[in-house]
XYZ file of N, CA and C in Angstrom:
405
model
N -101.576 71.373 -93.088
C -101.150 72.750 -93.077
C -101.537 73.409 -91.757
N -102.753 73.138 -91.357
C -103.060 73.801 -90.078
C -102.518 72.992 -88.858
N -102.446 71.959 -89.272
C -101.492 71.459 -87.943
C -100.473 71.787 -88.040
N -99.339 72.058 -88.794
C -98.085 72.516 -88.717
C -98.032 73.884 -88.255
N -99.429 74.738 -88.581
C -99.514 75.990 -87.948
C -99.250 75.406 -86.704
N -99.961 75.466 -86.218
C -100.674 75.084 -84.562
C -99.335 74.262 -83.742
N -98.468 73.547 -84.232
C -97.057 72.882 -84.159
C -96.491 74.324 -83.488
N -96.085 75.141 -84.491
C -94.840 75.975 -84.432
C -95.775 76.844 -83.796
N -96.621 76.832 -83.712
C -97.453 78.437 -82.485
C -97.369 77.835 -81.003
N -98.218 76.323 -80.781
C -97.910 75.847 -79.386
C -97.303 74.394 -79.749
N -96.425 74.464 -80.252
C -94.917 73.293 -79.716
C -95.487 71.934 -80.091
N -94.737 71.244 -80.071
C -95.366 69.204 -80.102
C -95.665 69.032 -78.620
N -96.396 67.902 -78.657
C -96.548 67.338 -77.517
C -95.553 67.266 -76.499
N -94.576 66.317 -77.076
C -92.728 66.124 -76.370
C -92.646 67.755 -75.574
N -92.628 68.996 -76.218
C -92.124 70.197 -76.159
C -92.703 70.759 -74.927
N -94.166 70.530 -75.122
C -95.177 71.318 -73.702
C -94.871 70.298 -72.436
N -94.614 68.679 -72.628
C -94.663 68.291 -71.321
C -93.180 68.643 -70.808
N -92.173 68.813 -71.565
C -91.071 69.247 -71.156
C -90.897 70.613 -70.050
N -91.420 71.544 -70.863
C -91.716 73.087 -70.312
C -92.687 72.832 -69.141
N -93.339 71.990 -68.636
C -94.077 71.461 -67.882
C -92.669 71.046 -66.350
N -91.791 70.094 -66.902
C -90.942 69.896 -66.059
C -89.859 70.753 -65.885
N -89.479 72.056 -66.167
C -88.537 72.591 -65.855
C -88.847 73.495 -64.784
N -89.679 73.925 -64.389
C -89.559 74.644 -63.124
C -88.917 73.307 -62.289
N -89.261 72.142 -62.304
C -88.887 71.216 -61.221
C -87.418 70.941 -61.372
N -87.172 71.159 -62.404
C -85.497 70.949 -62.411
C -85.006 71.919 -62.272
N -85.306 73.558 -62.144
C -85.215 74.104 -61.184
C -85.018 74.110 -60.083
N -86.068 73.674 -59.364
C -86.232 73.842 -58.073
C -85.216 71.874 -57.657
N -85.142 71.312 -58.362
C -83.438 70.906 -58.309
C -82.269 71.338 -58.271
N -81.955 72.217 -59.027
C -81.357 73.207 -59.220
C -80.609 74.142 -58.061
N -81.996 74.610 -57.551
C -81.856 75.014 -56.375
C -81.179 74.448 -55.060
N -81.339 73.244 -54.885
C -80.772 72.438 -53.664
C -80.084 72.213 -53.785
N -79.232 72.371 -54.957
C -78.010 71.604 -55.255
C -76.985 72.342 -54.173
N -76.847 73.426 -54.280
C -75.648 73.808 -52.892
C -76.112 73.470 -51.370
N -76.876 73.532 -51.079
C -77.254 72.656 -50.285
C -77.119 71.292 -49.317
N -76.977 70.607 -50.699
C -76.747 69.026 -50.805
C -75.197 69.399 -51.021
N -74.659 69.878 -51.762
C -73.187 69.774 -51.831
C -72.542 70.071 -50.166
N -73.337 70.983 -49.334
C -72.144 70.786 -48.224
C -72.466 69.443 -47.046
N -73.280 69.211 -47.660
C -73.285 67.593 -46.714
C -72.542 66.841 -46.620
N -71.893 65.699 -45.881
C -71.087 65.118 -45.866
C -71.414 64.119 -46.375
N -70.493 63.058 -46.042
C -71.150 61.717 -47.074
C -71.833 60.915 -46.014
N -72.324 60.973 -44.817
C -73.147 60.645 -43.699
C -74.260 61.039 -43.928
N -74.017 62.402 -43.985
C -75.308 62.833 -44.076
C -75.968 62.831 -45.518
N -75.414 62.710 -46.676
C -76.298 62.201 -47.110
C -76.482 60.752 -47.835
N -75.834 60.265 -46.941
C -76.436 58.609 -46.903
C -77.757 58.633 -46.171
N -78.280 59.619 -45.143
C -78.577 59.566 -43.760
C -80.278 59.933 -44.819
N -79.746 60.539 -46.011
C -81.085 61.639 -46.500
C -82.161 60.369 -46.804
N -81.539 59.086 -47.138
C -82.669 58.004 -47.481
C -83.436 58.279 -46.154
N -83.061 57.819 -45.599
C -83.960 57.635 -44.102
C -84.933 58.785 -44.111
N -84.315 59.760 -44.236
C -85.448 60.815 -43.833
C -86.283 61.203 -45.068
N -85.824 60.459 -46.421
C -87.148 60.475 -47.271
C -88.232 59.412 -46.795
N -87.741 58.140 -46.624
C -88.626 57.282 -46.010
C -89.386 57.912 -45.184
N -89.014 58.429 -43.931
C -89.638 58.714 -42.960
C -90.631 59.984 -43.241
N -90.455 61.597 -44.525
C -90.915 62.222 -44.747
C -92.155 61.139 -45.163
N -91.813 60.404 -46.282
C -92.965 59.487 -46.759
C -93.978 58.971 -45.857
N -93.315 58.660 -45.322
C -94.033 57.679 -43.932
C -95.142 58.836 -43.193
N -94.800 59.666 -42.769
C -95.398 60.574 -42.229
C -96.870 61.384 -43.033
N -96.247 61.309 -44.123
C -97.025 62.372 -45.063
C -98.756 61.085 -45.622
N -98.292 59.642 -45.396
C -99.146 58.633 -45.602
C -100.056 58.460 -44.084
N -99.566 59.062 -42.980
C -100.432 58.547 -41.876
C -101.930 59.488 -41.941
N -102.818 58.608 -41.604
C -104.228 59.185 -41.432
C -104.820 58.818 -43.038
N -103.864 58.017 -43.400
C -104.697 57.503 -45.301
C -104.358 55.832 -45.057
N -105.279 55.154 -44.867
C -105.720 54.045 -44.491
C -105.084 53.157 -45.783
N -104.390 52.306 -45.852
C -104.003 51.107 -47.119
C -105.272 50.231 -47.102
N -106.116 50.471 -47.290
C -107.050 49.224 -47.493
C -108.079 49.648 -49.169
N -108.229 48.214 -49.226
C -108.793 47.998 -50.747
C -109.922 49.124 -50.824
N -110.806 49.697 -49.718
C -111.724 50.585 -50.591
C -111.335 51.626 -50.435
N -110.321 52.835 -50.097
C -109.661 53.762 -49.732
C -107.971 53.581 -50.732
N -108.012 52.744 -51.980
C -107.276 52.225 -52.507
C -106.564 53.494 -53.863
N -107.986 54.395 -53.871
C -107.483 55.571 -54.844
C -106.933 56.679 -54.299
N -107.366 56.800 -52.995
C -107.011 58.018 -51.672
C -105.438 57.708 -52.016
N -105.191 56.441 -51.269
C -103.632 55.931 -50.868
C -103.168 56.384 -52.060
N -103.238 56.253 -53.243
C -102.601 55.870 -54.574
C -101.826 57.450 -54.774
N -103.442 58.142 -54.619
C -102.983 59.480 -55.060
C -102.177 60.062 -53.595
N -102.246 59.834 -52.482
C -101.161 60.103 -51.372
C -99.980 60.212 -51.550
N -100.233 58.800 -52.070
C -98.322 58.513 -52.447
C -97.839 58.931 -53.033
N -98.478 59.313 -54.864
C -97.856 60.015 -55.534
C -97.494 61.524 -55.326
N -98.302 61.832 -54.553
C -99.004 63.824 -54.184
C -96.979 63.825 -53.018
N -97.068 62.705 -52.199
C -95.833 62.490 -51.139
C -94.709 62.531 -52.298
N -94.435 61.810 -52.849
C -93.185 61.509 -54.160
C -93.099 62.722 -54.813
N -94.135 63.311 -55.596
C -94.123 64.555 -56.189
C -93.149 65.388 -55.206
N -93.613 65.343 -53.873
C -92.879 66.757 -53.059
C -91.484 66.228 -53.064
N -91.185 65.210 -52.672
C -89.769 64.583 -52.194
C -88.743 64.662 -53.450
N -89.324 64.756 -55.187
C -88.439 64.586 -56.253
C -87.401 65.429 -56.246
N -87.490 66.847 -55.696
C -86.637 68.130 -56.495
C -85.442 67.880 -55.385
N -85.394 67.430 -54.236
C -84.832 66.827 -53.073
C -84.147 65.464 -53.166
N -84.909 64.876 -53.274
C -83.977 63.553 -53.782
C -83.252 63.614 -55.020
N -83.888 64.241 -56.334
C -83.498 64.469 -57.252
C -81.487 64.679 -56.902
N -81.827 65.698 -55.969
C -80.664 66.713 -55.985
C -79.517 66.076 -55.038
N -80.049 64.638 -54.685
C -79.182 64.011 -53.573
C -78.701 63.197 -54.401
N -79.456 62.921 -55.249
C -78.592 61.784 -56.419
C -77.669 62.274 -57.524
N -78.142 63.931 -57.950
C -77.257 64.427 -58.494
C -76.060 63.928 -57.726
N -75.784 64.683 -56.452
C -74.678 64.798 -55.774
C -74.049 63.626 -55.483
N -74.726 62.437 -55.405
C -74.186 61.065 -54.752
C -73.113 60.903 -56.527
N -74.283 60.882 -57.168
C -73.517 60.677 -58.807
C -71.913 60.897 -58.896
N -71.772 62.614 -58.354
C -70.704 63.286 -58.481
C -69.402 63.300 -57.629
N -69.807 62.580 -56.232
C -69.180 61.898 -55.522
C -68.396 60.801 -55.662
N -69.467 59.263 -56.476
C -69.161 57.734 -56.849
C -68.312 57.582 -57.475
N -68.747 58.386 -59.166
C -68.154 58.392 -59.906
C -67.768 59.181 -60.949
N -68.012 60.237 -60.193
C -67.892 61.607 -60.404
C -67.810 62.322 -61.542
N -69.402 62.100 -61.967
C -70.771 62.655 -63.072
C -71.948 63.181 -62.735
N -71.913 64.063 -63.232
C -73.182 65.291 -62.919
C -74.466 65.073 -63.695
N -75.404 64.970 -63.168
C -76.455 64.963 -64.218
C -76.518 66.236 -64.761
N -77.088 65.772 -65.916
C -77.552 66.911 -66.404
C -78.784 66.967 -66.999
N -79.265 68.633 -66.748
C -80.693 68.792 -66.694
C -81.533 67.916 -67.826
N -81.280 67.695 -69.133
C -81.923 66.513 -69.562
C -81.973 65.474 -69.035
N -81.463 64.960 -68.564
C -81.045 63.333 -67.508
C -81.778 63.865 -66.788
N -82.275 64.975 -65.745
C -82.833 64.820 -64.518
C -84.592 64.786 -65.314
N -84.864 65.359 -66.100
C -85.997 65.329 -67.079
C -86.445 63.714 -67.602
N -85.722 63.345 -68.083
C -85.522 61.954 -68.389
C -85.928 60.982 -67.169
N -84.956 61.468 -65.939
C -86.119 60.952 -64.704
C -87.267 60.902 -63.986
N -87.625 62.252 -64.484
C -88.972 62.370 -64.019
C -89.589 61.611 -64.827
N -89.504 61.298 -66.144
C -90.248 60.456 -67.024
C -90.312 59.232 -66.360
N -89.231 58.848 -66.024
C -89.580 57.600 -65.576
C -90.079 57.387 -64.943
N -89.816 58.487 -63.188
C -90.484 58.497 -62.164
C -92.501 58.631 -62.118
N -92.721 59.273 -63.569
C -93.974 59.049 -63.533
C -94.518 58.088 -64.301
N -94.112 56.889 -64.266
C -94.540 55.330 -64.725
C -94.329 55.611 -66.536
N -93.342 56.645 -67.204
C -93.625 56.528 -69.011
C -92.442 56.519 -69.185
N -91.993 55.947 -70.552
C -91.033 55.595 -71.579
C -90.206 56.921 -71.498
N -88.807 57.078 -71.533
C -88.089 57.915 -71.974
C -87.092 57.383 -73.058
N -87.589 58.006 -74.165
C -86.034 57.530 -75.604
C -85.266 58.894 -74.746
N -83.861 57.646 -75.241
C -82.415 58.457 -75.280
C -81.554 57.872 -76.689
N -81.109 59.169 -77.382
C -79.998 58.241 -77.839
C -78.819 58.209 -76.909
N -77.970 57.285 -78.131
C -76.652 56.404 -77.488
C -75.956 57.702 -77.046
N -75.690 57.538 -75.860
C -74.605 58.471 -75.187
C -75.313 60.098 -74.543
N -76.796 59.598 -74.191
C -77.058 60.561 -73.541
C -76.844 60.464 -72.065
N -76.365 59.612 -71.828
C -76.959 58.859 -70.127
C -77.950 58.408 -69.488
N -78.423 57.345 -70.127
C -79.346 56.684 -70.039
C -78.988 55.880 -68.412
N -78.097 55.145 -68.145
C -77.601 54.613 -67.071
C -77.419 55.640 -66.205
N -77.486 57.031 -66.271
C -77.297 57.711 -65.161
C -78.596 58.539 -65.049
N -79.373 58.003 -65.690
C -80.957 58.685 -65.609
C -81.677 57.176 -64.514
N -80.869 56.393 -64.746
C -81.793 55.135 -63.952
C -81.784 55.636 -62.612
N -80.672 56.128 -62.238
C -80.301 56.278 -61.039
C -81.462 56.984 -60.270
N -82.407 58.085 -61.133
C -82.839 58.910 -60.413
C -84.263 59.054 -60.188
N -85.179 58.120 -60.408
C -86.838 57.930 -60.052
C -86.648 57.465 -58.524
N -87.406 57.835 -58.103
C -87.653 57.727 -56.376
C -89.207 57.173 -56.547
């Protein structure tokens, strides 16, 4: 009984990490016009310059085995910034290929993945077009 209180006052688990990711699909959201007036050069061109944002954002953090938690959390702290951006390049590549839009559950669904956990879908949510989008 008191857990079902406590349910419907602050949400299930599923519910809070969700509300957790929507400012970021937001701020996907946001880039999307952006990314739409690019050409298809340029954003082929956007890999490179995530690499290279990456690349940059890792110098002065050493890859070696005892500096091994520094790097770890670098990389992820680097990926975190690059998602709402790449996110929004894959929307657009999507809508280009084969011309399907994610949608904001699907881009949610990626972040799940993108942070190493399980996402259920049922049949016909777009599961194949959620692969597309962990960086």
């Amino acid at each position: 009984m008191i857990s079902s209180a406590l349910t419907k006052i602050f949400g299930t688990n599923n519910e809070r990490v969700v509300k957790r990711m929507m400012p970021t699909v937001a701020a996907i959201s946001e880039w999307e016009p952006k990314i739409q007036g690019l050409s298809d050069a340029e954003l082929r061109e956007k890999t490179t310059e995530f690499k290279a944002r990456f690349a940059a954002r890792l110098e002065g953090v050493p890859d070696t085995a005892e500096n091994k938690d520094a790097r770890k959390a670098a990389e992820t702290e680097a990926l975190d910034e690059l998602l709402p951006e790449a996110f929004a390049v894959v929307r657009e590549a999507g809508k280009r290929a084969v011309g399907m839009r994610h949608f904001d559950v699907q881009m949610i669904g990626g972040m799940v993945l993108h942070s190493g956990k399980i996402a259920e879908m049922k049949t016909g949510e777009g599961k194949t077009l959620v692969a597309t989008l962990p960086v």
